Coordinates of C-alpha atoms in Angstrom, one line a residue:
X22 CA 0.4 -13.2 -96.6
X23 CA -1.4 -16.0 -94.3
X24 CA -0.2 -18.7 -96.1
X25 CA 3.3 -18.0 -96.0
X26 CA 3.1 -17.4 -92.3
X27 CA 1.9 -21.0 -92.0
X28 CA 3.9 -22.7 -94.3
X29 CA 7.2 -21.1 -92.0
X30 CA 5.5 -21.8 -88.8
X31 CA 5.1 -25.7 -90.5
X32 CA 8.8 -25.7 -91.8
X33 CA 10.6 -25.8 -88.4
X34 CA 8.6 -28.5 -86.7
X35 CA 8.7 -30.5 -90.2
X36 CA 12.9 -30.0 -90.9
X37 CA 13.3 -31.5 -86.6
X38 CA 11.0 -34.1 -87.8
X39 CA 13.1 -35.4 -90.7
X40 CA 15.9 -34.9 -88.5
X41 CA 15.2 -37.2 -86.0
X42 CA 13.7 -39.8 -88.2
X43 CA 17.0 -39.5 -90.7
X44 CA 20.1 -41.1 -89.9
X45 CA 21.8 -39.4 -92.6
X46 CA 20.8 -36.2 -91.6
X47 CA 21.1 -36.1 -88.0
X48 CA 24.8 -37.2 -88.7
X49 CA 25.2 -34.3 -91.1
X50 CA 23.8 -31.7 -88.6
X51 CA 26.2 -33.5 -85.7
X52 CA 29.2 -32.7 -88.2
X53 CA 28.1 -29.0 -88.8
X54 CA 28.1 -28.6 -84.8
X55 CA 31.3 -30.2 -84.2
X56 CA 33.2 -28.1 -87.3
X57 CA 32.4 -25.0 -86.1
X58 CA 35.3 -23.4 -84.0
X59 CA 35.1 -23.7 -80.3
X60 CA 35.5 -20.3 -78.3
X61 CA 38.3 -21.0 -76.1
X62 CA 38.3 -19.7 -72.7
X63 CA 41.7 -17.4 -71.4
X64 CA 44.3 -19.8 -70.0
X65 CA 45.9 -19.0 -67.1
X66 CA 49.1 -18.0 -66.7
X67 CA 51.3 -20.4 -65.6
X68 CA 52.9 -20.3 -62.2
X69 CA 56.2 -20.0 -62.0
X70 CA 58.9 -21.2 -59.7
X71 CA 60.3 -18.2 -57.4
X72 CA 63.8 -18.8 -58.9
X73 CA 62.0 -18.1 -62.7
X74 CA 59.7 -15.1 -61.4
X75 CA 63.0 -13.4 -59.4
X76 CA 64.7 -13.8 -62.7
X77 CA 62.3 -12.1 -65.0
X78 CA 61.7 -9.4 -62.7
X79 CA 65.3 -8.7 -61.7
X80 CA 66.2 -8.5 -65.2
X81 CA 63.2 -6.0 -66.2
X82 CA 64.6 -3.7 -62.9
X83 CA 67.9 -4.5 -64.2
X84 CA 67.1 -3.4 -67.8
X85 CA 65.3 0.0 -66.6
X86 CA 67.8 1.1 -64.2
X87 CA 70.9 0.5 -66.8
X88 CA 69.2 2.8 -69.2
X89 CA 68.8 5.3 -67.5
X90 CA 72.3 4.4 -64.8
X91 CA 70.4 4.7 -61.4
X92 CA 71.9 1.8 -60.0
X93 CA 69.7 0.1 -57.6
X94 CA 66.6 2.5 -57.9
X95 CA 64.8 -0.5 -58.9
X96 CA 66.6 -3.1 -56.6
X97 CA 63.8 -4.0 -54.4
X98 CA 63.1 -8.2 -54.1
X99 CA 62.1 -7.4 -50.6
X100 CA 59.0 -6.2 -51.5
X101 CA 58.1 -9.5 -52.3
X102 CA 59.1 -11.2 -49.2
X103 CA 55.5 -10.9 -48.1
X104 CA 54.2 -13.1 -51.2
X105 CA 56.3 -16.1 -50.2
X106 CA 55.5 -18.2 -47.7
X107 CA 58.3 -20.4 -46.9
X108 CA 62.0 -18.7 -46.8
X109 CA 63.8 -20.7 -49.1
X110 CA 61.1 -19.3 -51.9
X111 CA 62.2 -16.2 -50.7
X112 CA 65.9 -16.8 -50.7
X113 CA 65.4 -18.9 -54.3
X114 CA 63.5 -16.0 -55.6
X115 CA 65.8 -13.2 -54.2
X116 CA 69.3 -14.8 -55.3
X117 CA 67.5 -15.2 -58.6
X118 CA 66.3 -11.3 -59.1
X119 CA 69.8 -10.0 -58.0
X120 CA 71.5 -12.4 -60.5
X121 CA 69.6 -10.9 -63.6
X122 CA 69.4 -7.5 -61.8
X123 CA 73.4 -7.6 -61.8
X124 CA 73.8 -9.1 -65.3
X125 CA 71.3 -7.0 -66.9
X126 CA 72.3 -3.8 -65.3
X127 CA 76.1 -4.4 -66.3
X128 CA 75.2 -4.9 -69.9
X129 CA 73.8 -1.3 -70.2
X130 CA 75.9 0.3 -67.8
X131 CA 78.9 0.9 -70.2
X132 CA 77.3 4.2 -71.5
X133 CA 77.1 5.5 -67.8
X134 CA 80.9 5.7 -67.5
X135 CA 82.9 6.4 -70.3
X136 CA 86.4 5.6 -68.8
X137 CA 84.7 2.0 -68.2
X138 CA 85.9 -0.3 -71.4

């Protein structure tokens, strides 16, 4: 049982021996490092413009309220008004929420009124 003890104690020192002293080798063991897959860290979303970031979330309001015809329930871009610094942010991202809010809204409001054609 001693002897295999020492011949794997003597096995790791002797395979990084022949590693460093083999060119062939160490560029083998370099390739089997650089194959394996790298583990890629989460990306961060990107940051959109205000006019892209009113859209999207004047459409989702839009969307919610038009299934369900509570117009305007949802309507709130002022709550926002805090997160931008600079007005015309504000006034890009708010003219941009209330444009999809509207269009949204009016493409599922047709079952809320049936005299509407």
């Amino acid at each position: 049982m001693r002897a295999k003890r020492i011949i794997a104690v003597m096995a790791g020192p002797l395979a990084a021996a022949a590693l460093t002293f083999s060119p062939g080798l160490m560029a083998q063991a370099a390739a089997a490092t650089t194959q394996a897959p790298a583990a890629s860290a989460p990306q961060a979303p990107e940051a959109q413009s205000p006019g892209k970031q009113g859209a999207a979330e004047g459409k989702t309001a839009g969307t919610k309220d038009g299934k369900r015809c509570n117009w305007g329930l949802s309507d709130k871009p002022e709550a926002k008004k805090s997160v931008y610094k600079k007005a015309k942010d504000y006034q890009a991202y708010e003219a941009a929420y209330e444009a999809a809010y509207l269009k949204a809204y009016e493409a599922l409001d047709d079952a809320c009124d049936p005299n509407e054609d």
